[in-house]
Amino acid sequence: YRALYQEQGISANTVMAVQKVVQGSHRGVKHNPFDISLRVAAVEHFRHQPEAESLAAANKRVQNILAKTSTPEGAIEVKPELLQLQEEQQLFAIMQQLENEIPQLCEQQSYTEALQRLACLRPAVDAFFDHVMVMDKDSALQQNRRGLLGLLNQLFMGIADVSQLQSGE
């Protein structure tokens, strides 16, 4: 796919972002050329949005934090009563709304719209990383915050691994 899309002027990073979820075992990811083409087009469009660089960097950071934990993907849980800081509460509130919208958009193969909705997370994600210490001394807070990041990662990985866009091109 990479050579085919590069001939069309599509970034290699865009193709890798889609390839990563298609080759992985991510829930709901379809493995057919038409669906892949729709994902590539959506990610290529997203790549040129002002939020893309920040969200790609944030997604890379999220994946690095999650890589240090051994929580199985299906075991991600967020306990709202443990969200102490305004920034984590705001991120969770937005993600709760998107948790319902994004899977529906993906089911309809409306990946561009799904990524546009996810782009609205940028201010909340930036504020979260500016003000919230994920690896808190309190293990319950730490686990809850990692759960929040796990949900964020799941939302994006239903479409593409946008962390692949970080290195530009």
PDB file of C-alpha atoms in Angstrom:
ATOM      1  CA  TYR A   1       0.000   0.000   0.000  1.00  0.00           C
ATOM      2  CA  ARG A   2       2.777   2.416   0.885  1.00  0.00           C
ATOM      3  CA  ALA A   3       4.179   2.602  -2.667  1.00  0.00           C
ATOM      4  CA  LEU A   4       0.716   2.932  -4.189  1.00  0.00           C
ATOM      5  CA  TYR A   5      -0.233   5.826  -1.913  1.00  0.00           C
ATOM      6  CA  GLN A   6       3.145   7.533  -2.181  1.00  0.00           C
ATOM      7  CA  GLU A   7       2.691   7.616  -5.960  1.00  0.00           C
ATOM      8  CA  GLN A   8      -0.518   9.534  -5.232  1.00  0.00           C
ATOM      9  CA  GLY A   9       1.359  12.029  -3.054  1.00  0.00           C
ATOM     10  CA  ILE A  10       0.139  10.581   0.253  1.00  0.00           C
ATOM     11  CA  SER A  11       2.568  10.833   3.157  1.00  0.00           C
ATOM     12  CA  ALA A  12       4.316   7.623   4.194  1.00  0.00           C
ATOM     13  CA  ASN A  13       3.452   8.546   7.798  1.00  0.00           C
ATOM     14  CA  THR A  14      -0.233   8.601   6.875  1.00  0.00           C
ATOM     15  CA  VAL A  15      -0.005   5.135   5.398  1.00  0.00           C
ATOM     16  CA  MET A  16       1.918   3.848   8.423  1.00  0.00           C
ATOM     17  CA  ALA A  17      -0.711   5.323  10.776  1.00  0.00           C
ATOM     18  CA  VAL A  18      -3.423   3.306   9.035  1.00  0.00           C
ATOM     19  CA  GLN A  19      -1.270   0.247   8.519  1.00  0.00           C
ATOM     20  CA  LYS A  20      -0.532   0.041  12.228  1.00  0.00           C
ATOM     21  CA  VAL A  21      -4.202  -0.413  13.158  1.00  0.00           C
ATOM     22  CA  VAL A  22      -5.028  -2.628  10.192  1.00  0.00           C
ATOM     23  CA  GLN A  23      -2.121  -4.975  10.946  1.00  0.00           C
ATOM     24  CA  GLY A  24      -2.839  -4.873  14.677  1.00  0.00           C
ATOM     25  CA  SER A  25      -5.730  -6.478  16.425  1.00  0.00           C
ATOM     26  CA  HIS A  26      -7.780  -3.342  17.048  1.00  0.00           C
ATOM     27  CA  ARG A  27     -11.503  -3.795  17.509  1.00  0.00           C
ATOM     28  CA  GLY A  28     -13.727  -2.921  14.598  1.00  0.00           C
ATOM     29  CA  VAL A  29     -10.943  -2.292  12.101  1.00  0.00           C
ATOM     30  CA  LYS A  30     -11.926  -3.586   8.711  1.00  0.00           C
ATOM     31  CA  HIS A  31      -9.312  -5.175   6.495  1.00  0.00           C
ATOM     32  CA  ASN A  32     -10.476  -4.381   2.999  1.00  0.00           C
ATOM     33  CA  PRO A  33      -8.927  -2.056   0.416  1.00  0.00           C
ATOM     34  CA  PHE A  34     -11.927   0.289   0.260  1.00  0.00           C
ATOM     35  CA  ASP A  35     -11.973   0.793   4.029  1.00  0.00           C
ATOM     36  CA  ILE A  36      -8.199   1.274   4.104  1.00  0.00           C
ATOM     37  CA  SER A  37      -8.515   3.856   1.337  1.00  0.00           C
ATOM     38  CA  LEU A  38     -11.129   5.778   3.335  1.00  0.00           C
ATOM     39  CA  ARG A  39      -8.900   5.716   6.416  1.00  0.00           C
ATOM     40  CA  VAL A  40      -5.862   6.892   4.447  1.00  0.00           C
ATOM     41  CA  ALA A  41      -7.845   9.788   2.955  1.00  0.00           C
ATOM     42  CA  ALA A  42      -9.160  10.791   6.379  1.00  0.00           C
ATOM     43  CA  VAL A  43      -5.740  10.651   8.040  1.00  0.00           C
ATOM     44  CA  GLU A  44      -4.116  12.556   5.186  1.00  0.00           C
ATOM     45  CA  HIS A  45      -6.762  15.276   5.591  1.00  0.00           C
ATOM     46  CA  PHE A  46      -6.299  15.261   9.380  1.00  0.00           C
ATOM     47  CA  ARG A  47      -2.514  15.495   9.009  1.00  0.00           C
ATOM     48  CA  HIS A  48      -2.916  19.011   7.582  1.00  0.00           C
ATOM     49  CA  GLN A  49      -5.160  20.250  10.412  1.00  0.00           C
ATOM     50  CA  PRO A  50      -3.713  22.572  13.082  1.00  0.00           C
ATOM     51  CA  GLU A  51      -4.519  20.048  15.837  1.00  0.00           C
ATOM     52  CA  ALA A  52      -2.714  17.150  14.153  1.00  0.00           C
ATOM     53  CA  GLU A  53       0.818  17.805  15.383  1.00  0.00           C
ATOM     54  CA  SER A  54      -0.217  18.351  18.989  1.00  0.00           C
ATOM     55  CA  LEU A  55      -2.508  15.310  19.043  1.00  0.00           C
ATOM     56  CA  ALA A  56       0.117  13.134  17.357  1.00  0.00           C
ATOM     57  CA  ALA A  57       2.640  14.110  20.032  1.00  0.00           C
ATOM     58  CA  ALA A  58       0.068  13.565  22.779  1.00  0.00           C
ATOM     59  CA  ASN A  59      -0.858  10.176  21.345  1.00  0.00           C
ATOM     60  CA  LYS A  60       2.810   9.164  21.287  1.00  0.00           C
ATOM     61  CA  ARG A  61       3.098  10.232  24.923  1.00  0.00           C
ATOM     62  CA  VAL A  62      -0.055   8.284  25.808  1.00  0.00           C
ATOM     63  CA  GLN A  63       1.295   5.150  24.150  1.00  0.00           C
ATOM     64  CA  ASN A  64       4.617   5.499  25.974  1.00  0.00           C
ATOM     65  CA  ILE A  65       2.835   5.803  29.326  1.00  0.00           C
ATOM     66  CA  LEU A  66       0.551   2.864  28.558  1.00  0.00           C
ATOM     67  CA  ALA A  67       3.499   0.744  27.424  1.00  0.00           C
ATOM     68  CA  LYS A  68       4.847   0.943  30.971  1.00  0.00           C
ATOM     69  CA  THR A  69       1.727  -0.724  32.344  1.00  0.00           C
ATOM     70  CA  SER A  70       0.393  -4.234  32.047  1.00  0.00           C
ATOM     71  CA  THR A  71      -3.312  -3.422  31.888  1.00  0.00           C
ATOM     72  CA  PRO A  72      -5.070  -5.568  29.264  1.00  0.00           C
ATOM     73  CA  GLU A  73      -6.902  -3.468  26.659  1.00  0.00           C
ATOM     74  CA  GLY A  74     -10.328  -4.752  27.677  1.00  0.00           C
ATOM     75  CA  ALA A  75      -9.682  -3.949  31.348  1.00  0.00           C
ATOM     76  CA  ILE A  76      -9.558  -0.166  30.928  1.00  0.00           C
ATOM     77  CA  GLU A  77     -11.747   1.475  33.515  1.00  0.00           C
ATOM     78  CA  VAL A  78     -12.138   5.037  34.719  1.00  0.00           C
ATOM     79  CA  LYS A  79     -13.743   5.763  38.068  1.00  0.00           C
ATOM     80  CA  PRO A  80     -15.261   9.265  37.789  1.00  0.00           C
ATOM     81  CA  GLU A  81     -15.117   9.737  41.571  1.00  0.00           C
ATOM     82  CA  LEU A  82     -11.300   9.574  41.379  1.00  0.00           C
ATOM     83  CA  LEU A  83     -11.027  12.390  38.846  1.00  0.00           C
ATOM     84  CA  GLN A  84      -9.804  15.104  41.197  1.00  0.00           C
ATOM     85  CA  LEU A  85      -8.472  17.808  38.921  1.00  0.00           C
ATOM     86  CA  GLN A  86     -10.569  19.962  36.622  1.00  0.00           C
ATOM     87  CA  GLU A  87      -8.389  19.055  33.621  1.00  0.00           C
ATOM     88  CA  GLU A  88      -8.948  15.326  34.003  1.00  0.00           C
ATOM     89  CA  GLN A  89     -12.666  15.846  34.620  1.00  0.00           C
ATOM     90  CA  GLN A  90     -12.980  17.933  31.447  1.00  0.00           C
ATOM     91  CA  LEU A  91     -11.087  15.404  29.351  1.00  0.00           C
ATOM     92  CA  PHE A  92     -13.244  12.581  30.692  1.00  0.00           C
ATOM     93  CA  ALA A  93     -16.481  14.503  30.019  1.00  0.00           C
ATOM     94  CA  ILE A  94     -15.533  15.149  26.390  1.00  0.00           C
ATOM     95  CA  MET A  95     -14.369  11.574  25.921  1.00  0.00           C
ATOM     96  CA  GLN A  96     -17.634  10.187  27.304  1.00  0.00           C
ATOM     97  CA  GLN A  97     -19.511  12.042  24.603  1.00  0.00           C
ATOM     98  CA  LEU A  98     -17.063  10.926  21.912  1.00  0.00           C
ATOM     99  CA  GLU A  99     -17.112   7.319  23.144  1.00  0.00           C
ATOM    100  CA  ASN A 100     -20.625   7.080  21.750  1.00  0.00           C
ATOM    101  CA  GLU A 101     -20.091   9.115  18.583  1.00  0.00           C
ATOM    102  CA  ILE A 102     -16.763   7.805  17.284  1.00  0.00           C
ATOM    103  CA  PRO A 103     -17.678   4.093  17.010  1.00  0.00           C
ATOM    104  CA  GLN A 104     -20.874   5.031  15.142  1.00  0.00           C
ATOM    105  CA  LEU A 105     -18.925   7.223  12.722  1.00  0.00           C
ATOM    106  CA  CYS A 106     -16.395   4.432  12.209  1.00  0.00           C
ATOM    107  CA  GLU A 107     -19.155   1.925  11.576  1.00  0.00           C
ATOM    108  CA  GLN A 108     -20.420   4.300   8.861  1.00  0.00           C
ATOM    109  CA  GLN A 109     -16.821   4.638   7.603  1.00  0.00           C
ATOM    110  CA  SER A 110     -16.990   8.402   8.240  1.00  0.00           C
ATOM    111  CA  TYR A 111     -13.358   8.561   9.304  1.00  0.00           C
ATOM    112  CA  THR A 112     -12.758  12.183   8.318  1.00  0.00           C
ATOM    113  CA  GLU A 113     -15.666  13.306  10.476  1.00  0.00           C
ATOM    114  CA  ALA A 114     -14.523  11.049  13.318  1.00  0.00           C
ATOM    115  CA  LEU A 115     -11.036  12.566  13.244  1.00  0.00           C
ATOM    116  CA  GLN A 116     -12.518  16.072  13.134  1.00  0.00           C
ATOM    117  CA  ARG A 117     -14.497  15.253  16.277  1.00  0.00           C
ATOM    118  CA  LEU A 118     -11.388  13.832  17.933  1.00  0.00           C
ATOM    119  CA  ALA A 119      -9.491  17.008  17.028  1.00  0.00           C
ATOM    120  CA  CYS A 120     -11.746  18.875  19.468  1.00  0.00           C
ATOM    121  CA  LEU A 121      -9.898  16.990  22.210  1.00  0.00           C
ATOM    122  CA  ARG A 122      -6.731  18.991  21.639  1.00  0.00           C
ATOM    123  CA  PRO A 123      -7.300  21.735  24.268  1.00  0.00           C
ATOM    124  CA  ALA A 124      -8.425  19.199  26.881  1.00  0.00           C
ATOM    125  CA  VAL A 125      -5.507  16.841  26.144  1.00  0.00           C
ATOM    126  CA  ASP A 126      -3.007  19.720  26.247  1.00  0.00           C
ATOM    127  CA  ALA A 127      -4.456  20.948  29.564  1.00  0.00           C
ATOM    128  CA  PHE A 128      -4.384  17.408  30.960  1.00  0.00           C
ATOM    129  CA  PHE A 129      -0.693  16.962  30.207  1.00  0.00           C
ATOM    130  CA  ASP A 130       0.116  20.477  31.447  1.00  0.00           C
ATOM    131  CA  HIS A 131      -1.605  20.082  34.827  1.00  0.00           C
ATOM    132  CA  VAL A 132      -2.082  16.397  35.678  1.00  0.00           C
ATOM    133  CA  MET A 133       0.618  14.078  37.000  1.00  0.00           C
ATOM    134  CA  VAL A 134      -0.329  10.700  35.548  1.00  0.00           C
ATOM    135  CA  MET A 135       2.197   8.743  37.593  1.00  0.00           C
ATOM    136  CA  ASP A 136       0.856  10.019  40.916  1.00  0.00           C
ATOM    137  CA  LYS A 137       2.103   8.574  44.231  1.00  0.00           C
ATOM    138  CA  ASP A 138      -1.431   7.366  44.925  1.00  0.00           C
ATOM    139  CA  SER A 139      -1.728   4.118  42.964  1.00  0.00           C
ATOM    140  CA  ALA A 140      -5.523   4.433  42.621  1.00  0.00           C
ATOM    141  CA  LEU A 141      -5.188   7.899  41.030  1.00  0.00           C
ATOM    142  CA  GLN A 142      -2.361   6.653  38.829  1.00  0.00           C
ATOM    143  CA  GLN A 143      -4.373   3.662  37.623  1.00  0.00           C
ATOM    144  CA  ASN A 144      -7.432   5.841  37.000  1.00  0.00           C
ATOM    145  CA  ARG A 145      -5.417   8.355  34.988  1.00  0.00           C
ATOM    146  CA  ARG A 146      -3.826   5.587  32.952  1.00  0.00           C
ATOM    147  CA  GLY A 147      -7.336   4.275  32.333  1.00  0.00           C
ATOM    148  CA  LEU A 148      -8.335   7.698  31.046  1.00  0.00           C
ATOM    149  CA  LEU A 149      -5.366   7.667  28.680  1.00  0.00           C
ATOM    150  CA  GLY A 150      -6.246   4.129  27.624  1.00  0.00           C
ATOM    151  CA  LEU A 151      -9.718   5.291  26.599  1.00  0.00           C
ATOM    152  CA  LEU A 152      -8.196   8.175  24.673  1.00  0.00           C
ATOM    153  CA  ASN A 153      -5.874   5.779  22.884  1.00  0.00           C
ATOM    154  CA  GLN A 154      -8.773   3.447  22.015  1.00  0.00           C
ATOM    155  CA  LEU A 155     -10.724   6.298  20.444  1.00  0.00           C
ATOM    156  CA  PHE A 156      -7.889   7.134  18.077  1.00  0.00           C
ATOM    157  CA  MET A 157      -6.799   3.558  17.404  1.00  0.00           C
ATOM    158  CA  GLY A 158     -10.253   2.745  16.088  1.00  0.00           C
ATOM    159  CA  ILE A 159      -9.242   4.842  13.076  1.00  0.00           C
ATOM    160  CA  ALA A 160      -5.461   5.128  12.894  1.00  0.00           C
ATOM    161  CA  ASP A 161      -2.348   5.431  15.009  1.00  0.00           C
ATOM    162  CA  VAL A 162      -1.984   9.211  14.760  1.00  0.00           C
ATOM    163  CA  SER A 163       1.242   9.054  16.762  1.00  0.00           C
ATOM    164  CA  GLN A 164       2.821   8.005  13.448  1.00  0.00           C
ATOM    165  CA  LEU A 165       2.166  11.518  12.162  1.00  0.00           C
ATOM    166  CA  GLN A 166       4.465  13.088  14.742  1.00  0.00           C
ATOM    167  CA  SER A 167       7.635  12.892  12.714  1.00  0.00           C
ATOM    168  CA  GLY A 168       6.027  14.999   9.993  1.00  0.00           C
ATOM    169  CA  GLU A 169       6.972  14.650   6.331  1.00  0.00           C
TER     170      GLU A 169
END
